[in-house]
Short mmCIF file of C-alpha atoms in Angstrom, two decimals:
data_model
loop_
_atom_site.label_atom_id
_atom_site.label_comp_id
_atom_site.label_asym_id
_atom_site.label_seq_id
_atom_site.Cartn_x
_atom_site.Cartn_y
_atom_site.Cartn_z
CA UNK R 1 80.95 94.24 126.70
CA UNK R 2 81.44 91.09 124.58
CA UNK R 3 82.36 93.25 121.61
CA UNK R 4 84.96 95.09 123.69
CA UNK R 5 86.48 91.78 124.88
CA UNK R 6 86.70 90.54 121.28
CA UNK R 7 88.35 93.78 120.20
CA UNK R 8 90.92 93.82 123.00
CA UNK R 9 91.74 90.10 122.97
CA UNK R 10 90.93 88.45 119.64
CA UNK R 11 91.01 91.09 116.90
CA UNK R 12 94.72 90.62 116.14
CA UNK R 13 95.51 87.05 117.26
CA UNK R 14 98.41 86.03 115.02
CA UNK R 15 100.29 89.34 115.23
CA UNK R 16 99.72 89.58 119.00
CA UNK R 17 101.11 86.09 119.64
CA UNK R 18 104.20 86.63 117.46
CA UNK R 19 104.84 90.07 118.96
CA UNK R 20 104.50 88.63 122.46
CA UNK R 21 107.13 85.99 121.67
CA UNK R 22 109.57 88.68 120.50
CA UNK R 23 108.94 90.72 123.66
CA UNK R 24 109.48 87.67 125.89
CA UNK R 25 112.88 87.06 124.34
CA UNK R 26 113.83 90.72 124.84
CA UNK R 27 112.56 90.68 128.44
CA UNK R 28 115.00 88.04 129.66
CA UNK R 29 118.28 90.01 129.50
CA UNK R 30 116.53 93.15 130.72
CA UNK R 31 114.98 91.39 133.73
CA UNK R 32 118.33 89.80 134.64
CA UNK R 33 120.17 93.11 134.27
CA UNK R 34 117.64 94.95 136.42
CA UNK R 35 117.89 92.24 139.07
CA UNK R 36 121.63 92.81 139.22
CA UNK R 37 121.05 96.58 139.59
CA UNK R 38 118.65 95.93 142.49
CA UNK R 39 121.12 93.51 144.08
CA UNK R 40 118.90 90.41 143.96
CA UNK R 41 118.96 87.00 142.30
CA UNK R 42 118.15 87.12 138.53
CA UNK R 43 115.04 85.01 139.11
CA UNK R 44 113.48 87.84 141.17
CA UNK R 45 113.36 90.02 138.06
CA UNK R 46 112.30 87.16 135.79
CA UNK R 47 109.46 86.08 138.10
CA UNK R 48 108.35 89.70 138.40
CA UNK R 49 108.29 90.12 134.61
CA UNK R 50 106.24 86.93 134.24
CA UNK R 51 103.64 87.67 136.92
CA UNK R 52 103.27 91.39 136.16
CA UNK R 53 102.87 90.83 132.40
CA UNK R 54 100.25 88.09 132.89
CA UNK R 55 98.24 89.99 135.51
CA UNK R 56 98.37 93.36 133.75
CA UNK R 57 97.06 91.79 130.54
CA UNK R 58 93.77 91.23 132.36
CA UNK R 59 93.52 94.23 134.70
CA UNK R 60 95.49 96.95 132.89
CA UNK R 61 93.93 99.86 131.05
CA UNK R 62 96.22 99.96 127.99
CA UNK R 63 95.99 96.94 125.65
CA UNK R 64 99.28 96.08 124.01
CA UNK R 65 101.50 97.77 126.59
CA UNK R 66 104.20 95.69 128.29
CA UNK R 67 104.80 95.89 132.04
CA UNK R 68 107.58 94.06 133.87
CA UNK R 69 110.64 94.65 136.06
CA UNK R 70 112.28 97.96 135.11
CA UNK R 71 115.56 99.78 135.62
CA UNK R 72 114.02 102.91 137.14
CA UNK R 73 112.36 100.82 139.85
CA UNK R 74 115.50 98.69 140.39
CA UNK R 75 117.58 101.79 141.13
CA UNK R 76 115.19 102.75 143.93
CA UNK R 77 115.21 99.26 145.42
CA UNK R 78 118.98 98.81 145.64
CA UNK R 79 119.51 100.64 148.99
CA UNK R 80 116.64 98.70 150.63
CA UNK R 81 118.02 95.35 149.48
CA UNK R 82 121.54 96.32 150.52
CA UNK R 83 120.48 97.33 154.04
CA UNK R 84 117.62 94.92 154.83
CA UNK R 85 117.56 92.07 152.29
CA UNK R 86 115.14 90.47 149.84
CA UNK R 87 112.22 89.90 152.21
CA UNK R 88 111.93 93.61 152.91
CA UNK R 89 111.97 94.25 149.17
CA UNK R 90 109.07 91.85 148.69
CA UNK R 91 107.17 93.59 151.50
CA UNK R 92 107.88 96.93 149.83
CA UNK R 93 106.59 95.50 146.54
CA UNK R 94 103.31 94.45 148.20
CA UNK R 95 102.87 97.86 149.83
CA UNK R 96 103.75 99.55 146.53
CA UNK R 97 100.85 97.67 144.95
CA UNK R 98 98.45 98.84 147.67
CA UNK R 99 99.53 102.48 147.24
CA UNK R 100 99.22 102.32 143.45
CA UNK R 101 95.79 100.73 143.75
CA UNK R 102 94.69 103.62 145.97
CA UNK R 103 96.16 106.12 143.51
CA UNK R 104 94.08 104.50 140.79
CA UNK R 105 90.91 104.55 142.90
CA UNK R 106 91.42 108.28 143.55
CA UNK R 107 92.03 108.89 139.83
CA UNK R 108 95.70 109.84 139.94
CA UNK R 109 95.77 109.90 136.12
CA UNK R 110 94.38 113.43 136.30
CA UNK R 111 97.93 114.64 136.98
CA UNK R 112 98.90 113.73 133.40
CA UNK R 113 97.29 116.95 132.17
CA UNK R 114 99.90 118.90 134.15
CA UNK R 115 102.81 117.38 132.20
CA UNK R 116 103.63 119.72 129.27
CA UNK R 117 104.41 118.45 125.77
CA UNK R 118 108.01 119.66 126.07
CA UNK R 119 108.49 117.36 129.10
CA UNK R 120 106.91 114.46 127.22
CA UNK R 121 109.31 114.94 124.29
CA UNK R 122 112.25 115.17 126.69
CA UNK R 123 111.09 112.04 128.53
CA UNK R 124 110.87 110.03 125.31
CA UNK R 125 114.25 111.21 124.01
CA UNK R 126 115.95 110.58 127.35
CA UNK R 127 114.56 107.05 127.42
CA UNK R 128 115.83 106.43 123.91
CA UNK R 129 119.30 107.63 124.92
CA UNK R 130 119.29 105.51 128.10
CA UNK R 131 118.19 102.42 126.16
CA UNK R 132 121.03 102.95 123.68
CA UNK R 133 123.63 103.64 126.39
CA UNK R 134 122.58 100.51 128.29
CA UNK R 135 123.49 98.40 125.25
CA UNK R 136 127.06 99.69 124.96
CA UNK R 137 128.31 97.59 127.87
CA UNK R 138 127.18 94.43 126.07
CA UNK R 139 129.29 94.80 122.92
CA UNK R 140 131.81 97.66 123.19
CA UNK R 141 135.27 96.14 123.54
CA UNK R 142 134.08 92.73 122.34
CA UNK R 143 135.50 90.87 119.33
CA UNK R 144 134.71 92.02 115.80
CA UNK R 145 132.22 89.16 115.42
CA UNK R 146 129.99 90.81 118.04
CA UNK R 147 129.86 93.96 115.93
CA UNK R 148 129.04 91.85 112.89
CA UNK R 149 126.12 90.23 114.72
CA UNK R 150 124.81 93.64 115.82
CA UNK R 151 125.06 94.94 112.24
CA UNK R 152 123.37 91.86 110.75
CA UNK R 153 120.59 92.09 113.35
CA UNK R 154 119.94 95.73 112.42
CA UNK R 155 120.02 94.79 108.74
CA UNK R 156 117.41 92.08 109.30
CA UNK R 157 115.03 94.19 111.41
CA UNK R 158 115.12 97.13 108.99
CA UNK R 159 115.32 95.42 105.59
CA UNK R 160 113.37 92.17 106.00
CA UNK R 161 109.97 93.80 106.74
CA UNK R 162 109.99 95.23 103.20
CA UNK R 163 109.79 91.72 101.79
CA UNK R 164 108.33 89.59 104.62
CA UNK R 165 105.69 90.78 107.07
CA UNK R 166 104.16 87.48 108.19
CA UNK R 167 106.69 86.97 111.00
CA UNK R 168 108.21 89.86 113.01
CA UNK R 169 111.75 90.60 111.84
CA UNK R 170 113.18 90.73 115.41
CA UNK R 171 111.94 87.17 116.03
CA UNK R 172 113.58 85.91 112.84
CA UNK R 173 116.79 87.70 113.78
CA UNK R 174 116.90 86.07 117.22
CA UNK R 175 116.13 82.56 115.95
CA UNK R 176 118.40 82.60 112.88
CA UNK R 177 121.42 84.29 114.44
CA UNK R 178 121.21 82.17 117.61
CA UNK R 179 121.16 79.05 115.44
CA UNK R 180 124.19 80.31 113.48
CA UNK R 181 126.09 81.16 116.68
CA UNK R 182 125.40 77.69 118.16
CA UNK R 183 126.22 75.86 114.92
CA UNK R 184 129.46 77.77 114.32
CA UNK R 185 130.37 77.76 118.03
CA UNK R 186 130.98 81.52 117.90
CA UNK R 187 132.72 82.94 120.96
CA UNK R 188 130.67 85.90 122.25
CA UNK R 189 128.67 86.93 125.29
CA UNK R 190 125.30 85.24 125.70
CA UNK R 191 122.26 85.68 127.93
CA UNK R 192 123.67 82.99 130.21
CA UNK R 193 126.62 85.25 131.03
CA UNK R 194 124.30 87.69 132.79
CA UNK R 195 123.13 85.28 135.46
CA UNK R 196 121.91 81.79 136.33
CA UNK R 197 118.37 80.90 135.21
CA UNK R 198 116.56 78.46 137.53
CA UNK R 199 114.06 76.33 135.62
CA UNK R 200 111.15 76.47 138.07
CA UNK R 201 107.81 78.23 138.59
CA UNK R 202 107.46 80.97 141.21
CA UNK R 203 105.93 79.84 144.51
CA UNK R 204 103.55 81.68 146.84
CA UNK R 205 105.01 82.67 150.21
CA UNK R 206 104.85 85.44 152.80
CA UNK R 207 107.91 87.67 153.23
CA UNK R 208 109.84 86.68 156.37
CA UNK R 209 109.68 90.02 158.20
CA UNK R 210 108.36 91.14 161.59
CA UNK R 211 104.89 92.67 161.20
CA UNK R 212 105.62 95.76 163.29
CA UNK R 213 105.32 99.54 163.00
CA UNK R 214 109.11 99.71 162.77
CA UNK R 215 109.06 97.49 159.70
CA UNK R 216 106.40 99.71 158.13
CA UNK R 217 108.57 102.78 158.72
CA UNK R 218 111.49 101.05 156.96
CA UNK R 219 109.42 99.88 153.97
CA UNK R 220 106.99 102.78 153.47
CA UNK R 221 109.44 105.44 152.12
CA UNK R 222 110.66 103.01 149.48
CA UNK R 223 107.12 101.91 148.62
CA UNK R 224 105.83 105.44 148.12
CA UNK R 225 108.83 106.23 145.92
CA UNK R 226 108.36 103.05 143.88
CA UNK R 227 104.64 103.71 143.55
CA UNK R 228 105.12 107.26 142.25
CA UNK R 229 107.99 106.47 139.88
CA UNK R 230 106.21 103.35 138.60
CA UNK R 231 102.97 105.18 137.88
CA UNK R 232 104.76 108.14 136.34
CA UNK R 233 106.67 105.91 133.94
CA UNK R 234 103.57 103.81 133.28
CA UNK R 235 101.26 106.72 132.51
CA UNK R 236 103.82 108.42 130.28
CA UNK R 237 104.47 105.16 128.43
CA UNK R 238 100.73 104.65 128.09
CA UNK R 239 100.38 108.07 126.47
CA UNK R 240 103.24 107.28 124.07
CA UNK R 241 101.62 103.97 123.04
CA UNK R 242 98.30 105.81 122.64
CA UNK R 243 99.99 108.11 120.13
CA UNK R 244 101.79 105.26 118.33
CA UNK R 245 98.62 103.22 117.87
CA UNK R 246 96.21 106.17 117.52
CA UNK R 247 94.00 104.68 120.24
CA UNK R 248 92.88 105.73 123.69
CA UNK R 249 93.32 103.99 127.05
CA UNK R 250 91.97 104.09 130.59
CA UNK R 251 94.78 105.64 132.64
CA UNK R 252 93.07 105.20 136.02
CA UNK R 253 92.38 101.54 135.30
CA UNK R 254 96.03 101.18 134.32
CA UNK R 255 97.07 102.66 137.68
CA UNK R 256 94.79 100.22 139.52
CA UNK R 257 96.06 97.35 137.38
CA UNK R 258 99.69 98.17 138.15
CA UNK R 259 98.80 98.15 141.84
CA UNK R 260 97.10 94.75 141.63
CA UNK R 261 100.01 93.30 139.63
CA UNK R 262 102.68 94.53 142.05
CA UNK R 263 100.65 93.46 145.10
CA UNK R 264 100.38 89.86 143.82
CA UNK R 265 103.97 89.80 142.52
CA UNK R 266 105.34 90.48 146.00
CA UNK R 267 103.84 87.21 147.24
CA UNK R 268 105.52 85.24 144.43
CA UNK R 269 109.07 86.41 144.96
CA UNK R 270 109.10 89.18 142.36
CA UNK R 271 110.27 92.78 142.54
CA UNK R 272 107.99 95.76 141.82
CA UNK R 273 107.67 96.77 138.18
CA UNK R 274 105.86 99.08 135.80
CA UNK R 275 105.34 99.73 132.09
CA UNK R 276 108.43 99.40 129.89
CA UNK R 277 108.70 101.79 126.97
CA UNK R 278 111.37 99.73 125.20
CA UNK R 279 109.44 96.47 125.24
CA UNK R 280 106.17 98.30 124.53
CA UNK R 281 107.73 99.81 121.41
CA UNK R 282 109.04 96.37 120.38
CA UNK R 283 105.53 94.98 120.85
CA UNK R 284 103.86 97.71 118.79
CA UNK R 285 106.47 97.62 116.02
CA UNK R 286 106.15 93.81 115.88
CA UNK R 287 102.40 94.14 115.31
CA UNK R 288 101.14 93.71 118.90
CA UNK R 289 98.02 95.71 119.67
CA UNK R 290 95.81 93.69 122.04
CA UNK R 291 95.92 92.21 125.53
CA UNK R 292 96.85 88.85 124.03
CA UNK R 293 100.30 90.20 123.13
CA UNK R 294 100.99 91.13 126.78
CA UNK R 295 99.67 87.79 128.05
CA UNK R 296 101.74 85.92 125.45
CA UNK R 297 104.88 87.81 126.51
CA UNK R 298 104.39 86.73 130.14
CA UNK R 299 103.47 83.12 129.38
CA UNK R 300 106.18 82.63 126.77
CA UNK R 301 108.73 84.13 129.16
CA UNK R 302 108.02 81.44 131.79
CA UNK R 303 107.93 78.82 129.00
CA UNK R 304 111.39 79.95 127.90
CA UNK R 305 112.66 79.73 131.48
CA UNK R 306 111.24 76.30 132.31
CA UNK R 307 111.24 74.43 128.99
CA UNK R 308 113.82 76.16 126.80
CA UNK R 309 116.14 77.45 129.50
CA UNK R 310 119.15 75.64 128.01
CA UNK R 311 118.58 77.33 124.64
CA UNK R 312 117.72 80.75 126.02
CA UNK R 313 121.07 81.08 127.79
CA UNK R 314 122.76 80.60 124.40
CA UNK R 315 121.08 83.60 122.73
CA UNK R 316 123.94 85.96 121.72
CA UNK R 317 123.78 89.30 123.50
CA UNK R 318 124.76 91.21 120.30
CA UNK R 319 121.49 90.07 118.69
CA UNK R 320 119.41 91.44 121.55
CA UNK R 321 121.59 94.56 121.55
CA UNK R 322 120.77 95.10 117.87
CA UNK R 323 117.05 94.85 118.60
CA UNK R 324 117.28 97.30 121.51
CA UNK R 325 119.24 99.74 119.32
CA UNK R 326 116.36 99.53 116.86
CA UNK R 327 114.04 100.35 119.75
CA UNK R 328 116.12 103.36 120.80
CA UNK R 329 116.20 104.69 117.22
CA UNK R 330 112.46 104.21 116.86
CA UNK R 331 111.74 105.74 120.26
CA UNK R 332 113.78 108.91 119.75
CA UNK R 333 111.71 111.82 118.45
CA UNK R 334 113.86 112.94 115.51
CA UNK R 335 111.64 115.97 114.91
CA UNK R 336 113.05 117.33 118.20
CA UNK R 337 115.87 119.05 116.32
CA UNK R 338 113.42 121.18 114.34
CA UNK R 339 111.34 121.55 117.54
CA UNK R 340 114.33 123.19 119.24
CA UNK R 341 114.44 125.81 116.47
CA UNK R 342 110.71 126.46 116.12
CA UNK R 343 109.34 126.08 119.67
CA UNK R 344 109.31 128.95 122.17
CA UNK R 345 112.69 129.23 123.86
CA UNK R 346 111.27 128.28 127.26
CA UNK R 347 109.78 125.03 125.86
CA UNK R 348 113.10 124.17 124.21
CA UNK R 349 114.91 124.73 127.52
CA UNK R 350 112.39 122.54 129.38
CA UNK R 351 112.85 119.72 126.87
CA UNK R 352 116.66 119.89 127.07
CA UNK R 353 116.70 120.08 130.88
CA UNK R 354 114.41 117.02 131.09
CA UNK R 355 116.72 115.04 128.80
CA UNK R 356 119.91 116.12 130.57
CA UNK R 357 118.64 115.32 134.09
CA UNK R 358 117.20 111.93 133.13
CA UNK R 359 120.36 110.89 131.28
CA UNK R 360 122.66 112.21 134.04
CA UNK R 361 120.76 110.55 136.89
CA UNK R 362 119.18 107.56 135.08
CA UNK R 363 116.09 108.55 137.08
CA UNK R 364 113.02 109.26 134.97
CA UNK R 365 111.08 110.81 137.82
CA UNK R 366 113.73 113.45 138.59
CA UNK R 367 113.84 114.60 134.98
CA UNK R 368 110.08 114.75 134.59
CA UNK R 369 109.55 116.50 137.93
CA UNK R 370 112.30 119.03 137.11
CA UNK R 371 110.74 119.63 133.69
CA UNK R 372 107.28 120.19 135.17
CA UNK R 373 108.63 122.57 137.84
CA UNK R 374 110.65 124.51 135.27
CA UNK R 375 107.60 124.75 132.99
CA UNK R 376 105.55 126.05 135.92
CA UNK R 377 108.20 128.68 136.71
CA UNK R 378 108.31 129.84 133.09
CA UNK R 379 104.51 129.92 132.96
CA UNK R 380 104.28 131.96 136.16
CA UNK R 381 106.92 134.36 134.86
CA UNK R 382 104.98 134.75 131.61
CA UNK R 383 101.56 135.45 133.10
CA UNK R 384 102.88 137.57 135.97
CA UNK R 385 103.39 140.53 133.66
CA UNK R 386 100.76 143.06 134.65
CA UNK R 387 100.00 146.39 132.97
CA UNK R 388 98.96 149.53 134.86
CA UNK R 389 97.51 152.54 133.07
CA UNK R 390 96.76 155.82 134.87
CA UNK R 391 93.93 158.03 133.55
CA UNK R 392 92.70 161.28 135.12
CA UNK R 393 89.11 162.10 134.13
CA UNK R 394 85.99 163.61 135.73
CA UNK R 395 87.89 164.45 138.91
CA UNK R 396 88.87 160.80 139.27
CA UNK R 397 92.26 159.16 139.20
CA UNK R 398 91.63 155.83 137.47
CA UNK R 399 94.16 152.98 137.43
CA UNK R 400 93.28 150.38 134.79
CA UNK R 401 94.79 147.01 135.63
CA UNK R 402 95.40 144.43 132.89
CA UNK R 403 96.58 140.90 133.66
CA UNK R 404 96.57 138.29 136.38
CA UNK R 405 97.04 139.53 139.94
CA UNK R 406 98.65 136.88 142.16
CA UNK R 407 101.74 136.38 144.31
CA UNK R 408 104.18 136.89 141.43
CA UNK R 409 102.64 140.11 140.10
CA UNK R 410 101.65 142.03 143.27
CA UNK R 411 104.98 143.89 143.39
CA UNK R 412 104.46 145.35 139.90
CA UNK R 413 100.84 146.15 140.79
CA UNK R 414 101.82 148.20 143.83
CA UNK R 415 104.70 149.84 141.96
CA UNK R 416 102.23 151.09 139.35
CA UNK R 417 100.17 153.03 141.93
CA UNK R 418 100.97 156.57 143.08
CA UNK R 419 100.44 156.77 146.85
CA UNK R 420 101.52 160.44 147.14
CA UNK R 421 98.20 161.88 145.99
CA UNK R 422 95.84 163.28 148.63
CA UNK R 423 92.12 164.03 148.90
CA UNK R 424 91.28 162.51 145.52
CA UNK R 425 88.76 159.99 144.23
CA UNK R 426 90.83 156.97 143.28
CA UNK R 427 89.39 154.15 141.17
CA UNK R 428 91.19 150.87 140.57
CA UNK R 429 89.57 149.26 137.54
CA UNK R 430 89.87 145.44 137.40
CA UNK R 431 87.69 144.98 134.31
CA UNK R 432 90.63 143.41 132.42
CA UNK R 433 92.21 141.72 135.42
CA UNK R 434 91.62 138.79 137.75
CA UNK R 435 92.43 138.45 141.46
CA UNK R 436 93.67 134.92 142.18
CA UNK R 437 95.05 134.48 145.66
CA UNK R 438 95.57 135.80 149.17
CA UNK R 439 98.74 137.65 148.11
CA UNK R 440 96.72 139.58 145.53
CA UNK R 441 94.01 140.38 148.09
CA UNK R 442 96.72 141.56 150.48
CA UNK R 443 98.17 143.87 147.84
CA UNK R 444 94.77 145.40 147.07
CA UNK R 445 94.16 145.76 150.81
CA UNK R 446 97.48 147.56 151.20
CA UNK R 447 96.61 149.95 148.38
CA UNK R 448 93.18 150.74 149.89
CA UNK R 449 94.64 151.41 153.35
CA UNK R 450 97.42 153.64 151.99
CA UNK R 451 95.04 155.73 149.91
CA UNK R 452 92.64 156.14 152.82
CA UNK R 453 95.50 157.28 155.06
CA UNK R 454 95.93 160.26 152.71
CA UNK R 455 92.22 161.14 152.84
CA UNK R 456 91.46 159.66 149.41
CA UNK R 457 88.16 158.07 148.47
CA UNK R 458 89.00 154.64 147.03
CA UNK R 459 86.75 152.50 144.84
CA UNK R 460 87.29 149.11 143.19
CA UNK R 461 85.57 148.72 139.85
CA UNK R 462 85.02 145.90 137.36
CA UNK R 463 85.66 142.96 139.69
CA UNK R 464 84.41 139.70 138.18
CA UNK R 465 82.39 137.30 140.33
CA UNK R 466 85.39 135.18 141.37
CA UNK R 467 87.54 138.19 142.22
CA UNK R 468 84.68 139.79 144.16
CA UNK R 469 84.19 136.58 146.14
CA UNK R 470 87.82 136.25 147.23
CA UNK R 471 87.97 139.95 148.13
CA UNK R 472 84.81 139.65 150.24
CA UNK R 473 86.15 136.59 152.07
CA UNK R 474 89.77 137.68 152.67
CA UNK R 475 90.09 141.45 152.46
CA UNK R 476 90.88 143.10 155.80
CA UNK R 477 89.48 146.39 154.52
CA UNK R 478 86.04 144.77 154.33
CA UNK R 479 86.12 143.71 157.97
#
């Protein structure tokens, strides 16, 4: 236990602290932007990012992953805020935490095995595209100096690490270019242009709502949506960070941790959040690996707000844009282009559909769910192909069935049988087949009844134990 604590907290102290500082600086404009999307005061997103990051560093299951206020969650909250106000949002955040905690207790992470690799690739690429597109509004149409700052930022973050690795390049870019912008009084958009930052700590309070069944009915649909989208994004991000760091993580503990973090955040005036792939990638690429990096991000964020608020609002947006462009480039799976050529056509279609839907809707859950459903349809279509071979031998008409017999293949199964024969011994051989569901049992039942109507003697042969069991329990012909 002590060894595990040392590994997760103190095995990478310097790099974790520096990476956490970089993440904190990148969190501020994101949290403010997401607050605007949700229709709430910027401090709601900032407080959420602070409390969630600090809490998740202790109770989460994925060291080094960053959780805070996110755009996907903000999009879901906007209608609730618009119709009922902030207090209902905070109540929804608390209930979201409870639901996520229950999901974690009941081991919701098991559903990750049902998400195909093609969907994962599409999810990652769509996120990279969304991250890049979100930056365009911050510098497109601005003065040429904004483009210069973006270019210099990219130059620093890509070139400097070749010569200097002690301090993360993004941190040096933020500090140096902010100093230059302040010293030269450069006219460009800054963090302060996104919203007002109040230099104060979050305070504990209960949402001012009536504790009635009617309130629950208003809040619950939003909470269940936030809980599912938040966990989906969190678990997928966790898997991506696992791959980037070549380490494993406890997905169920992460689900419980997200629930605890959101539950507490709701009492401190913050909106619901989840894992952030952009900031998590920044953290990993800046050297962050342990829980200390996540804790540092949360603590330094509130330090920036309270102590350095006057300086933070002067950080040029083009610098942060440059860093987020680096994140989008690093997040995009560039091997996808060769994957489209080499992968099975159905997998390529699933990946493209996932990307298109996520980018078109800005909703990660819709793209992933569509990708999973499409994969399931393709899989069903693939395994529903059943072969029927007719052999006449020893005064028997034998039908050898090969494949999986279930709702999607029963039509081909019945079409492969000849029901015009009379007074014969008919054998249906299932040695190379498997009966899966009630539809399959119904089809076999139908075949037995039809053959018996024509005075045939019908026998089923080669049923495996599972197929025999479902036939015994459901077949009408056995009753």
